[in-house]
Short mmCIF file of C-alpha atoms in Angstrom, two decimals:
data_model
loop_
_atom_site.label_atom_id
_atom_site.label_comp_id
_atom_site.label_asym_id
_atom_site.label_seq_id
_atom_site.Cartn_x
_atom_site.Cartn_y
_atom_site.Cartn_z
CA UNK Y 21 79.43 108.26 151.00
CA UNK Y 22 76.45 110.55 150.56
CA UNK Y 23 74.32 110.06 147.46
CA UNK Y 24 75.24 113.46 146.03
CA UNK Y 25 78.89 112.43 145.95
CA UNK Y 26 78.02 109.33 143.96
CA UNK Y 27 76.03 111.46 141.55
CA UNK Y 28 78.83 114.00 141.35
CA UNK Y 29 81.28 111.25 140.42
CA UNK Y 30 78.89 110.10 137.72
CA UNK Y 31 78.65 113.64 136.30
CA UNK Y 32 82.40 114.12 136.50
CA UNK Y 33 82.96 110.76 134.75
CA UNK Y 34 80.64 111.91 132.00
CA UNK Y 35 82.51 115.23 131.69
CA UNK Y 36 85.93 113.60 131.63
CA UNK Y 37 84.76 111.22 128.94
CA UNK Y 38 83.33 114.07 126.91
CA UNK Y 39 86.67 115.85 127.15
CA UNK Y 40 88.54 112.74 126.12
CA UNK Y 41 86.24 112.20 123.15
CA UNK Y 42 86.63 115.80 122.05
CA UNK Y 43 90.40 115.51 122.25
CA UNK Y 44 90.30 112.28 120.25
CA UNK Y 45 88.07 113.89 117.65
CA UNK Y 46 90.56 116.72 117.35
CA UNK Y 47 93.39 114.22 116.97
CA UNK Y 48 91.46 112.34 114.29
CA UNK Y 49 90.84 115.54 112.36
CA UNK Y 50 94.49 116.53 112.68
CA UNK Y 51 95.49 113.05 111.49
CA UNK Y 52 93.32 113.50 108.39
CA UNK Y 53 94.92 116.85 107.65
CA UNK Y 54 98.38 115.36 108.11
CA UNK Y 55 97.56 112.61 105.61
CA UNK Y 56 96.37 115.18 103.08
CA UNK Y 57 99.52 117.24 103.60
CA UNK Y 58 101.69 114.15 103.22
CA UNK Y 59 100.06 113.23 99.91
CA UNK Y 60 100.33 116.85 98.73
CA UNK Y 61 104.06 116.84 99.49
CA UNK Y 62 104.46 113.50 97.64
CA UNK Y 63 102.54 114.88 94.66
CA UNK Y 64 104.76 117.95 94.56
CA UNK Y 65 107.76 115.66 94.68
CA UNK Y 66 106.44 113.59 91.74
CA UNK Y 67 105.80 116.78 89.75
CA UNK Y 68 109.37 117.90 90.47
CA UNK Y 69 110.73 114.56 89.26
CA UNK Y 70 108.57 114.79 86.16
CA UNK Y 71 109.91 118.28 85.48
CA UNK Y 72 113.48 117.06 85.90
CA UNK Y 73 112.86 114.18 83.48
CA UNK Y 74 111.32 116.51 80.87
CA UNK Y 75 114.16 118.98 81.26
CA UNK Y 76 116.75 116.19 80.86
CA UNK Y 77 115.11 114.99 77.62
CA UNK Y 78 115.00 118.55 76.34
CA UNK Y 79 118.74 118.94 77.03
CA UNK Y 80 119.36 115.72 75.11
CA UNK Y 81 117.24 116.95 72.19
CA UNK Y 82 119.04 120.29 72.19
CA UNK Y 83 122.40 118.57 72.05
CA UNK Y 84 121.19 116.32 69.25
CA UNK Y 85 120.02 119.38 67.31
CA UNK Y 86 123.37 121.06 67.89
CA UNK Y 87 125.11 117.90 66.66
CA UNK Y 88 123.06 117.89 63.49
CA UNK Y 89 123.88 121.56 62.94
CA UNK Y 90 127.59 120.98 63.41
CA UNK Y 91 127.54 117.94 61.09
CA UNK Y 92 125.75 119.95 58.39
CA UNK Y 93 128.17 122.83 58.72
CA UNK Y 94 131.14 120.47 58.60
CA UNK Y 95 129.76 118.73 55.52
CA UNK Y 96 129.14 122.03 53.76
CA UNK Y 97 132.55 123.36 54.60
CA UNK Y 98 134.19 120.09 53.55
CA UNK Y 99 132.59 120.46 50.11
CA UNK Y 100 134.12 123.88 49.68
CA UNK Y 101 137.64 122.64 50.35
CA UNK Y 102 137.71 121.01 46.91
CA UNK Y 103 137.81 124.50 45.39
CA UNK Y 104 140.80 125.62 47.45
CA UNK Y 105 144.08 125.94 45.49
CA UNK Y 106 146.38 127.77 47.84
CA UNK Y 107 148.33 125.78 50.43
CA UNK Y 108 147.87 128.25 53.26
CA UNK Y 109 144.09 128.36 52.68
CA UNK Y 110 143.99 124.58 52.49
CA UNK Y 111 145.88 124.32 55.77
CA UNK Y 112 143.35 126.66 57.44
CA UNK Y 113 140.53 124.60 56.01
CA UNK Y 114 141.99 121.42 57.48
CA UNK Y 115 142.28 123.10 60.88
CA UNK Y 116 138.64 124.16 60.65
CA UNK Y 117 137.59 120.60 59.75
CA UNK Y 118 139.58 119.31 62.71
CA UNK Y 119 137.81 121.81 64.98
CA UNK Y 120 134.47 120.54 63.69
CA UNK Y 121 135.59 116.96 64.38
CA UNK Y 122 136.46 117.80 68.00
CA UNK Y 123 133.20 119.68 68.47
CA UNK Y 124 131.25 116.74 67.11
CA UNK Y 125 133.08 114.31 69.39
CA UNK Y 126 132.37 116.55 72.38
CA UNK Y 127 128.74 116.81 71.29
CA UNK Y 128 128.41 113.03 71.02
CA UNK Y 129 129.84 112.59 74.52
CA UNK Y 130 127.51 115.26 75.85
CA UNK Y 131 124.57 113.59 74.12
CA UNK Y 132 125.48 110.23 75.66
CA UNK Y 133 125.71 111.77 79.14
CA UNK Y 134 122.44 113.63 78.61
CA UNK Y 135 120.70 110.45 77.46
CA UNK Y 136 121.90 108.59 80.57
CA UNK Y 137 120.78 111.51 82.75
CA UNK Y 138 117.36 111.56 81.07
CA UNK Y 139 116.90 107.80 81.49
CA UNK Y 140 117.87 108.03 85.15
CA UNK Y 141 115.49 111.01 85.67
CA UNK Y 142 112.65 109.15 83.96
CA UNK Y 143 113.36 106.11 86.12
CA UNK Y 144 113.17 108.26 89.24
CA UNK Y 145 109.93 109.74 87.96
CA UNK Y 146 108.35 106.33 87.36
CA UNK Y 147 109.45 105.18 90.81
CA UNK Y 148 108.11 108.34 92.44
CA UNK Y 149 104.84 108.02 90.56
CA UNK Y 150 104.42 104.43 91.79
CA UNK Y 151 105.26 105.42 95.36
CA UNK Y 152 102.70 108.20 95.10
CA UNK Y 153 100.07 105.76 93.82
CA UNK Y 154 100.72 103.42 96.77
CA UNK Y 155 100.72 106.34 99.21
CA UNK Y 156 97.37 107.53 97.89
CA UNK Y 157 95.97 104.05 98.23
CA UNK Y 158 97.28 103.75 101.80
CA UNK Y 159 95.98 107.24 102.54
CA UNK Y 160 92.46 106.34 101.40
CA UNK Y 161 92.50 103.23 103.61
CA UNK Y 162 93.75 105.22 106.59
CA UNK Y 163 91.24 108.00 105.92
CA UNK Y 164 88.53 105.38 105.92
CA UNK Y 165 89.70 104.10 109.29
CA UNK Y 166 89.79 107.62 110.68
CA UNK Y 167 86.31 108.32 109.32
CA UNK Y 168 84.91 105.14 110.90
CA UNK Y 169 86.53 105.93 114.24
CA UNK Y 170 85.36 109.52 113.96
CA UNK Y 171 81.77 108.37 113.56
CA UNK Y 172 82.12 106.14 116.63
CA UNK Y 173 83.54 109.05 118.63
CA UNK Y 174 80.77 111.44 117.48
CA UNK Y 175 78.13 108.88 118.42
CA UNK Y 176 79.65 108.37 121.89
CA UNK Y 177 79.98 112.13 122.34
CA UNK Y 178 76.35 112.67 121.44
CA UNK Y 179 75.35 110.06 124.00
CA UNK Y 180 77.41 111.76 126.71
CA UNK Y 181 75.95 115.13 125.78
CA UNK Y 182 72.41 113.72 126.03
CA UNK Y 183 73.17 112.08 129.39
CA UNK Y 184 74.74 115.12 131.06
CA UNK Y 185 71.63 117.26 131.73
CA UNK Y 186 69.96 114.49 133.75
CA UNK Y 187 73.18 113.81 135.69
CA UNK Y 188 73.56 117.50 136.47
CA UNK Y 189 69.92 117.85 137.50
CA UNK Y 190 70.33 115.03 140.03
CA UNK Y 191 72.83 117.09 142.09
CA UNK Y 192 71.98 119.55 144.83
CA UNK Y 193 71.99 123.08 143.45
CA UNK Y 194 74.87 124.32 145.61
CA UNK Y 195 77.07 121.32 144.68
CA UNK Y 196 76.33 121.70 140.99
CA UNK Y 197 77.01 125.43 141.16
CA UNK Y 198 80.39 124.89 142.82
CA UNK Y 199 81.31 122.12 140.41
CA UNK Y 200 80.38 124.23 137.41
CA UNK Y 201 82.42 127.14 138.82
CA UNK Y 202 85.43 124.89 139.16
CA UNK Y 203 85.03 123.62 135.59
CA UNK Y 204 85.17 127.19 134.37
CA UNK Y 205 88.30 128.02 136.37
CA UNK Y 206 91.36 129.05 134.39
CA UNK Y 207 93.45 126.40 136.14
CA UNK Y 208 91.00 123.62 135.28
CA UNK Y 209 93.19 121.92 132.70
CA UNK Y 210 91.94 119.12 130.47
CA UNK Y 211 91.36 115.63 131.80
CA UNK Y 212 91.82 116.68 135.44
CA UNK Y 213 89.03 115.88 137.91
CA UNK Y 214 87.70 118.47 140.35
CA UNK Y 215 86.01 115.96 142.66
CA UNK Y 216 88.77 113.92 144.30
CA UNK Y 217 89.63 111.86 147.34
CA UNK Y 218 92.14 112.67 150.05
CA UNK Y 219 94.74 109.89 150.14
CA UNK Y 220 97.29 109.70 152.89
CA UNK Y 221 96.40 113.26 153.83
CA UNK Y 222 97.00 114.66 150.31
CA UNK Y 223 94.50 116.21 147.90
CA UNK Y 224 94.57 114.13 144.75
CA UNK Y 225 94.20 117.15 142.51
CA UNK Y 226 96.88 119.59 143.68
CA UNK Y 227 98.96 117.05 145.66
CA UNK Y 228 99.12 119.31 148.68
CA UNK Y 229 98.52 118.30 152.28
CA UNK Y 230 95.00 118.64 153.70
CA UNK Y 231 94.71 119.85 157.27
CA UNK Y 232 93.66 117.38 159.93
CA UNK Y 233 90.50 119.35 160.69
CA UNK Y 234 89.53 119.32 157.01
CA UNK Y 235 90.16 115.57 156.82
CA UNK Y 236 87.93 115.01 159.85
CA UNK Y 237 85.16 116.99 158.24
CA UNK Y 238 85.51 114.96 155.03
CA UNK Y 239 85.37 111.76 157.07
CA UNK Y 240 82.18 112.90 158.83
CA UNK Y 241 80.61 113.16 155.38
CA UNK Y 242 78.11 115.85 156.40
CA UNK Y 243 78.78 118.95 154.33
CA UNK Y 244 80.68 119.60 151.12
CA UNK Y 245 84.33 120.22 151.79
CA UNK Y 246 86.87 121.73 149.38
CA UNK Y 247 90.64 121.86 149.24
CA UNK Y 248 92.08 125.02 150.79
CA UNK Y 249 94.64 125.28 147.97
CA UNK Y 250 93.02 124.30 144.64
CA UNK Y 251 89.36 124.33 145.58
CA UNK Y 252 88.69 120.73 144.53
CA UNK Y 253 85.64 119.07 146.09
CA UNK Y 254 86.88 116.46 148.54
CA UNK Y 255 84.93 113.21 148.55
CA UNK Y 256 86.59 110.69 150.91
CA UNK Y 257 89.53 110.47 153.25
CA UNK Y 258 91.58 107.37 152.49
CA UNK Y 259 94.68 106.15 154.21
CA UNK Y 260 95.83 103.74 151.45
#
């Protein structure tokens, strides 16, 4: 294999690694945003539980206030019955007192149900708050891991960026020009090499058959040969 092919493989390896590092950096950043969004959703859930707990306690307090009002009205009305002398008025008074009794019983039942609902809502709130605390703690740990890995990736990417100019300068101008043109092609696609071997008569980029004449030229290793279909630079002709 000619020296320029070895150098081209070195440049391509550098480019593929740069692309992989950039994709990983993007994934790390997306992972950080996902963690932030997850915690935000959990926080909103905790606030919702808190609101439900507060509302439940307010309903309980409102029912208790209503119960006190009914009891006061019943007591006041009961005091007035002592002044009643007519049977029909007394009978109506007894019916009113009975209505107050039923209303107070219903109020007590409603208060009990509201108290149970409030206690359950407060329990859910406490549980949600604890889950949120643990989630935040786990998030900070994970964010730390992502930050450390991110720094490693940035360092490796800087190294590859610094290495590339020298690797590119080592190539013949026409080879570098063709390689750069291929990198800029719309069909380039991430993580796909443009300098490939021919294996069992097939281009290892587009997976299409290479003509016998083209394979012979590749085997002679004299001039740069490219795939007739995808344009990839063909390096070696391998049977296996």
